[in-house]
Amino acid sequence: MEIKRSFMTAPESQPAQHATQPLPRTLTRDLGQHDAQTVRLQGFLHARRDLGGVQFAVLRDVSGLAQCVGSGLHLPLPESSVEVVGTVRAHPKAPGGYEVQVSEFRVLSAAVQASPLEIPKMEWNVNPETMLDYRYVSLRGLKERAALRVQAELVRAFHQHLDAEGFTEISTPKIVSAGAEGGANLFKLDYFGEQAYLAQSPQLYKQIMVGVFERVYEVAPVYRAEEHATSRHLNEYLSLDVEMGFIDSEEDVMDLENRLLGSIMVHLKQSCAAEFTLLGATLPDVLPRIPRIPLMEARELVNREYGHVVGGKDLDPEAERLLCQYYAEKEGTDFVFVTRYPRAARPFYAYPEPGGELTRGFDLLFRGIEITSGGQRINEYEMLMTSIADYKLNPESLAGYTEVFKYGMPPHGGFAIGAERLTARLLGIANVRYARAFPRDRNRLTP
RNA sequence: GGUCUGGUAGUGUAGCGGUUAGCAUAUCUGCCUGUCACGCAGAAGGUCGCGGGUUCAAAUCCCGUCCGGACCGCCA
């Protein structure tokens, strides 16, 4: 297809002045700093209104929107990439107080087809499925991109905080020969004729790397071949993984996550205020010490306070919601750690408490949903082999996992945060799919 | 995988045995010099998710199937 470039000059405009020295690009958010000056904007044609003798073009760039006014303009289809040169004017009728009086309007790349979604109106009503079917354009919507922007800043804060605490970023294989937590739920892969899998967790590798750098983290996708159909599961999600050595107990790990979340929220407050306003979301307070309640006490609490009896060995989703409701009302916190999970609810490498029934594993609940699982890990070879026997697992199939523990692994523990879950809860997004650009679920492999 | 619920122009929806399948918006054409969900006039745009059945007649009723949403199991 041919890409048309058109160049139009409004009748009353001055001759182009940047033949030798191109005008630097100005972002829409900075218009106010250029009052009465000539600026060059680039962006997408967010909206157009042609009144005959005057045309309004709302231009969208990474920083926001700007209204451009001209006459004699032929406006291409919305979403076309365009460039505008014009004079900034304070105008009482302009959104934001400033607009650009167009002298040159250039189409950099015209849309050849109308957008399937009306980007400016998307926040009114679009079916969820449609939002994902046309993800390549729906992401251009102000609210959609705001969510991903927040997530990017969240990840940035994760890096910054851990770097400041002496952690080293690692990168572990996503193509693996076996799962860290057993063989189920793994996507199979043909690796030059050998059976391979997509990693469901960097668990083993981050533990190995504790033996190298003592404190490590990784930001990477993980893969779960579970055919669940819920608003909080993805088959590919971004895992924010942390592991630290030379700890006294899992309390040290929770302390770290507590500080980390505090930093993340401070960073988001500074960097994403506009996004939170746009999405009508509020940042949580992170208490200096997030409450920690043993699982059995949590089960008793929701029974006592709300008459909800939990079956099974963990908390069910309703119990997670009620527990969070309780702590929000009584202690003013949106976060709560649930600790001392029984061995039956944790993997074989969870560090057992003396007595053998419970582990040093914990979950972190945030606004009604589990966003983290973590704990202290078994670091001694003999204890690990005993645990594997207790779980009735085959030591041979776990040989790849256990090998490193022959070589003096320090006491250590860690956790993983589901980035989309945290983002979704933070922003009031009901389904984690919309906290990811291109979600993968049971029935979606494209776009 | 289970329960409940829903699939109708690009998008969002109305219609729920007989309609030319209606409306809004987007798109196209014409008009319009301050719009901001601009306005006015017109045009084009539909295998009513798919398959089968009942009926003189099915978007509409029945069965199956695929897909979506909510909740559950499981997890981050």
Coordinates of C-alpha atoms (C1' of nucleotides) in Angstrom, one line a residue:
Chain A
M1 CA 0.0 0.0 0.0
E2 CA 1.1 3.5 -0.8
I3 CA 1.7 5.9 2.0
K4 CA 0.5 9.3 1.1
R5 CA 2.3 12.3 2.4
S6 CA 0.5 15.6 2.0
F7 CA 1.7 19.0 2.9
M8 CA -0.7 21.8 3.4
T9 CA -0.3 25.4 4.3
A10 CA -3.1 27.4 5.6
P11 CA -3.8 30.5 3.5
E12 CA -2.6 33.1 6.0
S13 CA 0.5 31.2 7.2
Q14 CA 4.1 32.4 7.0
P15 CA 6.6 30.6 4.8
A16 CA 8.3 27.5 6.3
Q17 CA 11.1 28.8 8.4
H18 CA 13.0 25.6 9.3
A19 CA 14.6 24.9 6.0
T20 CA 18.0 24.9 7.6
Q21 CA 17.3 24.4 11.2
P22 CA 14.4 22.2 12.0
L23 CA 12.3 23.3 14.9
P24 CA 12.7 20.9 17.9
R25 CA 9.7 18.8 18.7
T26 CA 7.5 20.1 21.6
L27 CA 5.4 17.7 23.7
T28 CA 1.8 18.6 24.2
R29 CA 2.2 18.8 28.0
D30 CA 4.7 21.6 27.5
L31 CA 2.5 23.9 25.5
G32 CA 2.1 26.3 28.4
Q33 CA 5.8 27.0 28.5
H34 CA 5.7 28.1 24.8
D35 CA 2.9 30.7 24.9
A36 CA 3.0 32.9 21.8
Q37 CA 5.9 30.8 20.3
T38 CA 6.0 28.7 17.2
V39 CA 6.2 25.0 18.1
R40 CA 6.3 21.7 16.2
L41 CA 4.1 18.9 17.5
Q42 CA 4.0 15.3 16.4
G43 CA 1.5 12.7 17.4
F44 CA -1.7 10.9 16.4
L45 CA -4.9 12.6 15.3
H46 CA -7.0 11.8 18.4
A47 CA -10.1 13.5 17.2
R48 CA -11.2 15.8 14.4
R49 CA -14.0 18.3 14.0
D50 CA -14.4 20.1 10.7
L51 CA -16.7 23.1 10.9
G52 CA -16.3 24.2 7.4
G53 CA -14.3 27.3 7.7
V54 CA -12.3 26.1 10.7
Q55 CA -11.0 22.8 11.7
F56 CA -10.1 21.4 15.1
A57 CA -7.6 18.6 15.3
V58 CA -6.9 17.1 18.7
L59 CA -3.4 15.7 18.6
R60 CA -2.3 13.0 21.1
D61 CA 1.3 12.3 21.9
V62 CA 2.9 10.4 24.7
S63 CA 2.4 13.2 27.1
G64 CA -1.2 14.1 26.5
L65 CA -3.6 16.0 24.2
A66 CA -3.4 19.3 22.4
Q67 CA -6.1 21.1 20.4
C68 CA -4.9 22.5 17.1
V69 CA -7.0 25.0 15.2
G70 CA -6.6 25.8 11.5
S71 CA -8.5 26.6 8.4
G72 CA -8.4 25.0 5.0
L73 CA -7.1 21.8 6.5
H74 CA -8.0 18.4 5.1
L75 CA -7.9 16.2 8.2
P76 CA -7.1 12.5 7.6
L77 CA -8.7 9.6 9.4
P78 CA -8.3 9.6 13.1
E79 CA -5.2 7.9 14.4
S80 CA -3.1 9.0 11.5
S81 CA 0.4 10.1 12.4
V82 CA 0.6 13.9 11.9
E83 CA 2.9 16.8 12.5
V84 CA 1.8 20.3 13.2
V85 CA 3.7 23.5 13.2
G86 CA 1.9 26.5 14.7
T87 CA 1.7 29.2 17.3
V88 CA 0.8 28.5 20.8
R89 CA -2.1 30.7 22.1
A90 CA -3.7 30.9 25.5
H91 CA -7.4 30.6 24.7
P92 CA -10.2 30.4 27.2
K93 CA -12.1 28.0 25.1
A94 CA -9.2 25.6 24.6
P95 CA -9.0 22.5 26.7
G96 CA -6.0 23.0 29.0
G97 CA -6.0 26.7 28.4
Y98 CA -3.7 26.5 25.4
E99 CA -4.1 25.6 21.7
V100 CA -2.0 25.7 18.6
Q101 CA -2.9 28.0 15.7
V102 CA -1.9 25.8 12.8
S103 CA 0.4 27.1 10.1
E104 CA 1.6 23.8 8.7
F105 CA -0.3 20.5 8.9
R106 CA 1.6 17.5 7.6
V107 CA 0.4 13.9 7.4
L108 CA 3.3 11.7 8.3
S109 CA 1.3 8.5 7.8
A110 CA -2.3 8.4 7.0
A111 CA -4.6 5.7 8.5
V112 CA -5.9 3.8 5.5
Q113 CA -8.9 2.5 7.4
A114 CA -11.1 3.9 10.2
S115 CA -10.2 2.6 13.6
P116 CA -12.5 -0.2 14.7
L117 CA -12.7 1.5 18.0
E118 CA -13.4 5.1 18.6
I119 CA -10.4 5.8 20.7
P120 CA -11.6 9.0 22.4
K121 CA -14.9 7.4 23.3
M122 CA -13.5 4.0 24.5
E123 CA -14.1 4.7 28.1
W124 CA -17.8 4.9 27.6
N125 CA -18.6 1.5 26.3
V126 CA -16.6 -1.2 24.7
N127 CA -17.0 -4.9 25.3
P128 CA -14.0 -6.5 27.0
E129 CA -13.5 -9.0 24.2
T130 CA -13.4 -6.2 21.6
M131 CA -10.9 -4.4 23.7
L132 CA -8.6 -7.4 23.3
D133 CA -9.5 -8.3 19.8
Y134 CA -8.3 -4.9 18.6
R135 CA -5.5 -4.6 21.2
Y136 CA -3.2 -2.9 18.7
V137 CA -5.4 0.1 18.7
S138 CA -7.3 -0.1 22.0
L139 CA -3.9 0.3 23.8
R140 CA -3.8 3.8 22.3
G141 CA -6.7 4.8 24.5
L142 CA -5.8 7.1 27.3
K143 CA -7.0 4.8 30.1
E144 CA -5.6 1.7 28.6
R145 CA -2.1 3.2 28.2
A146 CA -2.3 4.8 31.6
A147 CA -2.6 1.4 33.2
L148 CA 0.5 0.1 31.4
R149 CA 2.3 3.3 32.2
V150 CA 1.7 2.8 35.8
Q151 CA 2.9 -0.8 35.6
A152 CA 6.1 0.4 33.9
E153 CA 6.8 2.9 36.7
L154 CA 6.0 0.2 39.2
V155 CA 8.6 -2.1 37.7
R156 CA 11.1 0.8 37.6
A157 CA 10.5 1.4 41.3
F158 CA 11.0 -2.3 41.9
H159 CA 14.4 -2.1 40.2
Q160 CA 15.4 1.1 41.9
H161 CA 14.6 -0.1 45.4
L162 CA 16.2 -3.4 45.2
D163 CA 19.3 -1.9 43.5
A164 CA 19.6 0.4 46.5
E165 CA 19.4 -2.5 48.9
G166 CA 22.3 -4.2 47.2
F167 CA 20.4 -6.7 45.0
T168 CA 21.7 -7.9 41.6
E169 CA 19.4 -8.3 38.7
I170 CA 19.6 -11.8 37.1
S171 CA 18.2 -13.4 34.0
T172 CA 17.2 -17.0 34.1
P173 CA 16.2 -19.5 31.4
K174 CA 12.6 -19.6 30.3
I175 CA 13.2 -22.8 28.4
V176 CA 13.8 -25.5 31.0
S177 CA 14.0 -29.2 31.3
A178 CA 11.6 -29.6 34.2
G179 CA 9.4 -27.6 36.4
A180 CA 10.5 -26.2 39.8
E181 CA 7.3 -27.3 41.5
G182 CA 6.5 -30.5 39.9
G183 CA 5.7 -31.6 36.3
A184 CA 2.1 -30.3 36.1
N185 CA 0.9 -27.1 34.5
L186 CA 3.9 -26.8 32.2
F187 CA 3.7 -25.8 28.5
K188 CA 5.6 -28.4 26.5
L189 CA 8.1 -27.5 23.9
D190 CA 10.2 -29.4 21.4
Y191 CA 13.9 -28.5 22.0
F192 CA 15.8 -30.0 19.1
G193 CA 14.0 -33.3 19.6
E194 CA 14.2 -33.2 23.4
Q195 CA 11.2 -32.5 25.7
A196 CA 11.5 -29.0 27.2
Y197 CA 9.1 -26.7 29.0
L198 CA 8.4 -23.1 29.5
A199 CA 9.4 -22.0 33.0
Q200 CA 6.6 -21.7 35.4
S201 CA 8.9 -20.0 37.9
P202 CA 12.5 -18.9 38.2
Q203 CA 12.5 -20.5 41.7
L204 CA 15.5 -22.9 41.4
Y205 CA 17.6 -20.5 39.4
K206 CA 17.1 -17.6 41.7
Q207 CA 18.1 -19.8 44.6
I208 CA 21.2 -20.9 42.8
M209 CA 22.0 -17.2 42.2
V210 CA 21.7 -16.5 45.9
G211 CA 24.8 -18.6 46.1
V212 CA 26.5 -16.2 43.7
F213 CA 25.2 -12.7 44.6
E214 CA 23.4 -13.3 47.9
R215 CA 20.6 -10.9 46.9
V216 CA 19.0 -11.2 43.5
Y217 CA 15.9 -10.2 41.6
E218 CA 14.4 -10.9 38.2
V219 CA 11.6 -9.2 36.2
A220 CA 10.4 -11.7 33.6
P221 CA 7.4 -13.6 32.3
V222 CA 6.5 -17.0 33.6
Y223 CA 4.1 -19.5 32.1
R224 CA 1.3 -21.6 33.6
A225 CA -0.5 -24.1 31.5
E226 CA -3.6 -24.1 33.7
E227 CA -6.9 -23.9 32.0
H228 CA -8.4 -21.6 34.6
A229 CA -11.1 -19.1 33.7
T230 CA -11.0 -16.3 36.2
S231 CA -10.5 -12.6 36.4
R232 CA -7.2 -13.0 38.1
H233 CA -5.3 -15.6 36.1
L234 CA -3.1 -15.4 33.0
N235 CA -1.2 -18.1 31.3
E236 CA 1.7 -15.7 30.8
Y237 CA 2.3 -13.1 33.4
L238 CA 5.1 -10.8 34.6
S239 CA 6.7 -12.2 37.8
L240 CA 8.6 -9.8 40.0
D241 CA 10.9 -12.3 41.7
V242 CA 13.2 -11.6 44.7
E243 CA 15.5 -13.9 46.7
M244 CA 17.9 -13.0 49.5
G245 CA 20.5 -14.9 51.4
F246 CA 21.7 -14.8 55.0
I247 CA 18.4 -14.2 56.6
D248 CA 17.3 -15.1 60.1
S249 CA 13.8 -16.1 59.1
E250 CA 11.0 -15.3 56.7
E251 CA 10.4 -12.2 58.8
D252 CA 13.4 -10.6 57.1
V253 CA 11.8 -11.4 53.7
M254 CA 8.5 -9.8 54.7
D255 CA 10.4 -6.8 56.1
L256 CA 12.0 -6.4 52.7
E257 CA 8.8 -6.7 50.8
N258 CA 7.2 -4.2 53.2
R259 CA 10.0 -1.6 52.5
L260 CA 9.8 -2.4 48.8
L261 CA 6.1 -1.8 48.6
G262 CA 6.6 1.5 50.5
S263 CA 9.1 2.7 47.9
I264 CA 7.0 1.6 45.0
M265 CA 4.0 3.6 46.3
V266 CA 6.1 6.7 46.9
H267 CA 7.5 6.4 43.4
L268 CA 4.1 6.0 41.9
K269 CA 2.8 9.0 43.8
Q270 CA 5.5 11.1 42.3
S271 CA 5.5 9.7 38.8
C272 CA 1.9 8.7 38.1
A273 CA -0.4 11.2 39.7
A274 CA -2.1 12.0 36.4
E275 CA -2.7 8.3 35.6
F276 CA -4.2 7.7 39.0
T277 CA -6.5 10.7 38.6
L278 CA -7.5 9.6 35.1
L279 CA -8.3 6.1 36.3
G280 CA -10.0 7.3 39.5
A281 CA -7.7 5.2 41.5
T282 CA -6.1 5.9 44.9
L283 CA -2.7 4.8 46.2
P284 CA -2.7 2.6 49.3
D285 CA -0.8 3.6 52.4
V286 CA 1.9 1.1 53.3
L287 CA 2.2 0.9 57.0
P288 CA 5.7 0.7 58.5
R289 CA 4.8 -2.7 59.5
I290 CA 2.1 -4.5 57.5
P291 CA 0.1 -6.8 59.8
R292 CA 1.1 -10.4 59.8
I293 CA -1.4 -13.1 60.8
P294 CA -0.9 -16.8 60.8
L295 CA -3.2 -18.7 58.4
M296 CA -5.1 -20.6 61.1
E297 CA -5.8 -17.3 63.0
A298 CA -7.0 -15.7 59.7
R299 CA -9.4 -18.6 59.2
E300 CA -10.7 -18.2 62.7
L301 CA -11.0 -14.4 62.2
V302 CA -13.2 -14.6 59.1
N303 CA -15.3 -17.2 60.8
R304 CA -15.7 -15.1 64.0
E305 CA -16.2 -11.8 62.3
Y306 CA -18.2 -12.7 59.2
G307 CA -19.4 -16.2 59.8
H308 CA -17.5 -17.5 56.8
V309 CA -16.2 -21.0 57.2
V310 CA -13.3 -21.9 55.0
G311 CA -12.9 -25.3 53.7
G312 CA -9.6 -26.8 52.4
K313 CA -6.2 -25.9 53.8
D314 CA -5.7 -22.3 52.5
L315 CA -8.0 -19.3 52.3
D316 CA -10.7 -19.2 49.6
P317 CA -11.3 -16.1 47.5
E318 CA -14.2 -15.0 49.7
A319 CA -12.0 -15.4 52.8
E320 CA -9.3 -13.3 51.2
R321 CA -11.8 -10.6 50.5
L322 CA -13.2 -10.6 54.0
L323 CA -9.7 -10.7 55.6
C324 CA -8.8 -7.6 53.6
Q325 CA -12.0 -5.9 54.4
Y326 CA -11.3 -6.5 58.1
Y327 CA -7.8 -5.1 58.0
A328 CA -8.9 -2.1 55.9
E329 CA -11.7 -1.2 58.4
K330 CA -9.8 -2.0 61.7
E331 CA -6.2 -1.2 60.9
G332 CA -6.5 1.1 57.9
T333 CA -4.3 -1.1 55.7
D334 CA -4.9 -2.5 52.2
F335 CA -2.1 -5.0 52.8
V336 CA -1.9 -8.0 55.1
F337 CA 0.6 -10.9 55.3
V338 CA -0.8 -14.3 56.0
T339 CA 1.9 -16.5 57.5
R340 CA 2.7 -20.0 58.8
Y341 CA 1.1 -21.9 56.0
P342 CA 0.8 -25.7 56.6
R343 CA 3.2 -27.9 54.7
A344 CA 0.3 -29.4 52.8
A345 CA -0.3 -26.0 51.2
R346 CA 3.3 -25.3 50.2
P347 CA 5.9 -26.9 48.0
F348 CA 8.6 -29.3 49.3
Y349 CA 11.3 -26.6 49.5
A350 CA 9.3 -24.5 52.0
Y351 CA 11.2 -24.3 55.3
P352 CA 9.4 -26.3 58.0
E353 CA 8.8 -24.9 61.4
P354 CA 10.0 -27.1 64.3
G355 CA 7.2 -29.6 64.9
G356 CA 6.8 -30.2 61.2
E357 CA 3.2 -29.2 60.5
L358 CA 3.7 -25.6 59.5
T359 CA 6.2 -23.8 57.2
R360 CA 7.8 -20.4 57.0
G361 CA 5.8 -19.6 53.9
F362 CA 3.6 -16.5 53.6
D363 CA 1.2 -14.9 51.2
L364 CA 0.6 -11.2 50.8
L365 CA -3.0 -10.1 50.3
F366 CA -3.8 -6.7 48.8
R367 CA -7.4 -5.3 48.4
G368 CA -8.9 -8.8 48.5
I369 CA -6.5 -10.8 46.3
E370 CA -3.3 -12.7 46.7
I371 CA -0.5 -10.8 45.1
T372 CA 2.6 -12.5 46.5
S373 CA 3.7 -15.9 47.7
G374 CA 7.0 -16.3 49.5
G375 CA 8.9 -17.6 52.4
Q376 CA 12.0 -19.1 53.7
R377 CA 13.4 -22.0 51.7
I378 CA 15.1 -25.1 52.9
N379 CA 18.9 -24.5 52.4
E380 CA 20.4 -27.7 53.9
Y381 CA 20.8 -30.7 51.7
E382 CA 19.8 -33.3 54.3
M383 CA 16.7 -31.4 55.3
L384 CA 15.7 -31.0 51.7
M385 CA 16.1 -34.7 51.0
T386 CA 13.9 -35.5 54.1
S387 CA 11.3 -33.1 52.9
I388 CA 11.2 -34.6 49.4
A389 CA 10.7 -38.0 51.0
D390 CA 7.9 -36.5 53.2
Y391 CA 6.2 -35.2 50.1
K392 CA 6.5 -38.6 48.5
L393 CA 8.3 -37.1 45.5
N394 CA 10.9 -38.9 43.4
P395 CA 14.4 -37.6 44.4
E396 CA 15.8 -38.6 41.0
S397 CA 13.4 -36.4 39.1
L398 CA 14.4 -33.5 41.4
A399 CA 18.1 -34.1 41.1
G400 CA 18.5 -31.0 39.0
Y401 CA 17.0 -29.0 41.8
T402 CA 18.8 -30.5 44.8
E403 CA 22.3 -30.6 43.4
V404 CA 23.3 -27.0 44.4
F405 CA 22.3 -27.7 48.0
K406 CA 25.3 -29.9 48.4
Y407 CA 27.5 -26.8 48.2
G408 CA 26.8 -24.7 51.2
M409 CA 23.7 -22.6 50.5
P410 CA 23.1 -19.9 53.1
P411 CA 19.7 -19.5 54.9
H412 CA 17.6 -17.7 52.3
G413 CA 14.1 -16.8 51.2
G414 CA 12.2 -14.7 48.8
F415 CA 9.0 -14.0 47.1
A416 CA 7.3 -13.2 43.8
I417 CA 4.8 -10.5 43.0
G418 CA 2.3 -10.9 40.2
A419 CA 2.8 -7.6 38.4
E420 CA -0.6 -7.6 36.7
R421 CA -2.4 -8.5 39.9
L422 CA -0.7 -5.7 41.7
T423 CA -1.4 -3.2 38.9
A424 CA -5.0 -4.3 38.6
R425 CA -5.7 -4.0 42.3
L426 CA -3.9 -0.7 42.4
L427 CA -5.9 0.8 39.6
G428 CA -9.3 -0.8 40.2
I429 CA -9.1 -2.9 37.1
A430 CA -11.5 -5.8 37.5
N431 CA -9.7 -8.3 35.3
V432 CA -5.9 -8.8 35.2
R433 CA -6.1 -9.2 31.5
Y434 CA -6.4 -5.4 31.1
A435 CA -3.2 -4.9 33.2
R436 CA -1.2 -6.6 30.4
A437 CA -0.7 -5.3 26.9
F438 CA -1.2 -8.7 25.1
P439 CA -2.7 -11.1 27.6
R440 CA -2.5 -14.9 26.9
D441 CA -5.4 -16.9 28.2
R442 CA -7.0 -20.3 27.5
N443 CA -8.6 -19.0 24.3
R444 CA -6.4 -16.1 23.2
L445 CA -3.1 -16.4 21.4
T446 CA -3.5 -13.2 19.3
P447 CA -2.9 -10.4 18.8
Chain B
rG1 C1' -13.6 -28.5 34.5
rG2 C1' -18.5 -26.8 37.3
rU3 C1' -22.7 -23.1 38.1
rC4 C1' -25.1 -18.7 36.3
rU5 C1' -25.4 -15.4 32.1
rG6 C1' -24.7 -13.4 27.2
rG7 C1' -23.3 -13.4 21.4
rU8 C1' -27.7 -8.7 16.2
rA9 C1' -23.7 -3.4 10.7
rG10 C1' -16.6 -1.2 12.4
rU11 C1' -18.3 -0.1 17.5
rG12 C1' -22.3 0.2 21.3
rU13 C1' -27.2 -1.6 21.4
rA14 C1' -33.2 -2.3 20.4
rG15 C1' -36.2 -6.1 18.6
rC16 C1' -37.6 -12.0 21.5
rG17 C1' -42.5 -16.3 16.1
rG18 C1' -44.7 -12.6 10.5
rU19 C1' -40.5 -5.6 10.8
rU20 C1' -37.7 -3.5 4.3
rA21 C1' -34.0 -6.2 11.2
rG22 C1' -34.7 -0.3 14.3
rC23 C1' -31.5 3.4 16.9
rA24 C1' -26.8 5.8 18.2
rU25 C1' -21.9 6.5 16.8
rA26 C1' -17.9 5.8 13.4
rU27 C1' -17.1 5.9 7.8
rC28 C1' -18.3 8.5 2.9
rU29 C1' -20.7 13.0 0.2
rG30 C1' -22.7 18.1 0.6
rC31 C1' -23.3 22.5 3.9
rC32 C1' -21.4 25.1 8.1
rU33 C1' -15.5 30.2 11.1
rG34 C1' -14.9 28.3 18.0
rU35 C1' -16.0 23.1 18.1
rC36 C1' -14.9 20.2 22.4
rA37 C1' -19.6 13.2 22.5
rC38 C1' -20.1 20.1 17.3
rG39 C1' -24.6 20.6 14.2
rC40 C1' -27.7 19.9 9.6
rA41 C1' -29.0 16.9 5.0
rG42 C1' -28.0 12.5 2.4
rA43 C1' -25.4 7.6 1.4
rA44 C1' -23.3 3.2 2.2
rG45 C1' -22.6 -0.6 5.7
rG46 C1' -25.9 -7.0 8.5
rU47 C1' -24.2 -15.0 6.5
rC48 C1' -28.8 -11.6 13.6
rG49 C1' -21.7 -16.6 16.5
rC50 C1' -21.9 -21.5 14.0
rG51 C1' -24.6 -26.3 12.9
rG52 C1' -29.1 -28.9 13.1
rG53 C1' -34.4 -29.2 14.4
rU54 C1' -39.7 -27.4 15.2
rU55 C1' -43.1 -24.3 12.1
rC56 C1' -46.7 -22.1 6.5
rA57 C1' -43.1 -18.6 8.7
rA58 C1' -37.1 -18.4 13.1
rA59 C1' -32.7 -12.9 15.0
rU60 C1' -36.9 -14.7 18.0
rC61 C1' -38.7 -21.5 20.2
rC62 C1' -35.7 -26.4 21.0
rC63 C1' -31.0 -29.3 20.8
rG64 C1' -25.8 -29.2 20.0
rU65 C1' -21.3 -26.5 19.5
rC66 C1' -17.8 -22.4 19.7
rC67 C1' -16.7 -17.9 22.0
rG68 C1' -17.4 -13.8 25.9
rG69 C1' -18.5 -12.3 31.1
rA70 C1' -19.2 -13.3 36.6
rC71 C1' -18.3 -16.8 40.4
rC72 C1' -15.9 -21.5 42.1
rG73 C1' -11.6 -25.2 42.0
rC74 C1' -6.2 -23.8 41.6
rC75 C1' -2.7 -20.1 41.9
rA76 C1' 0.8 -14.9 41.5

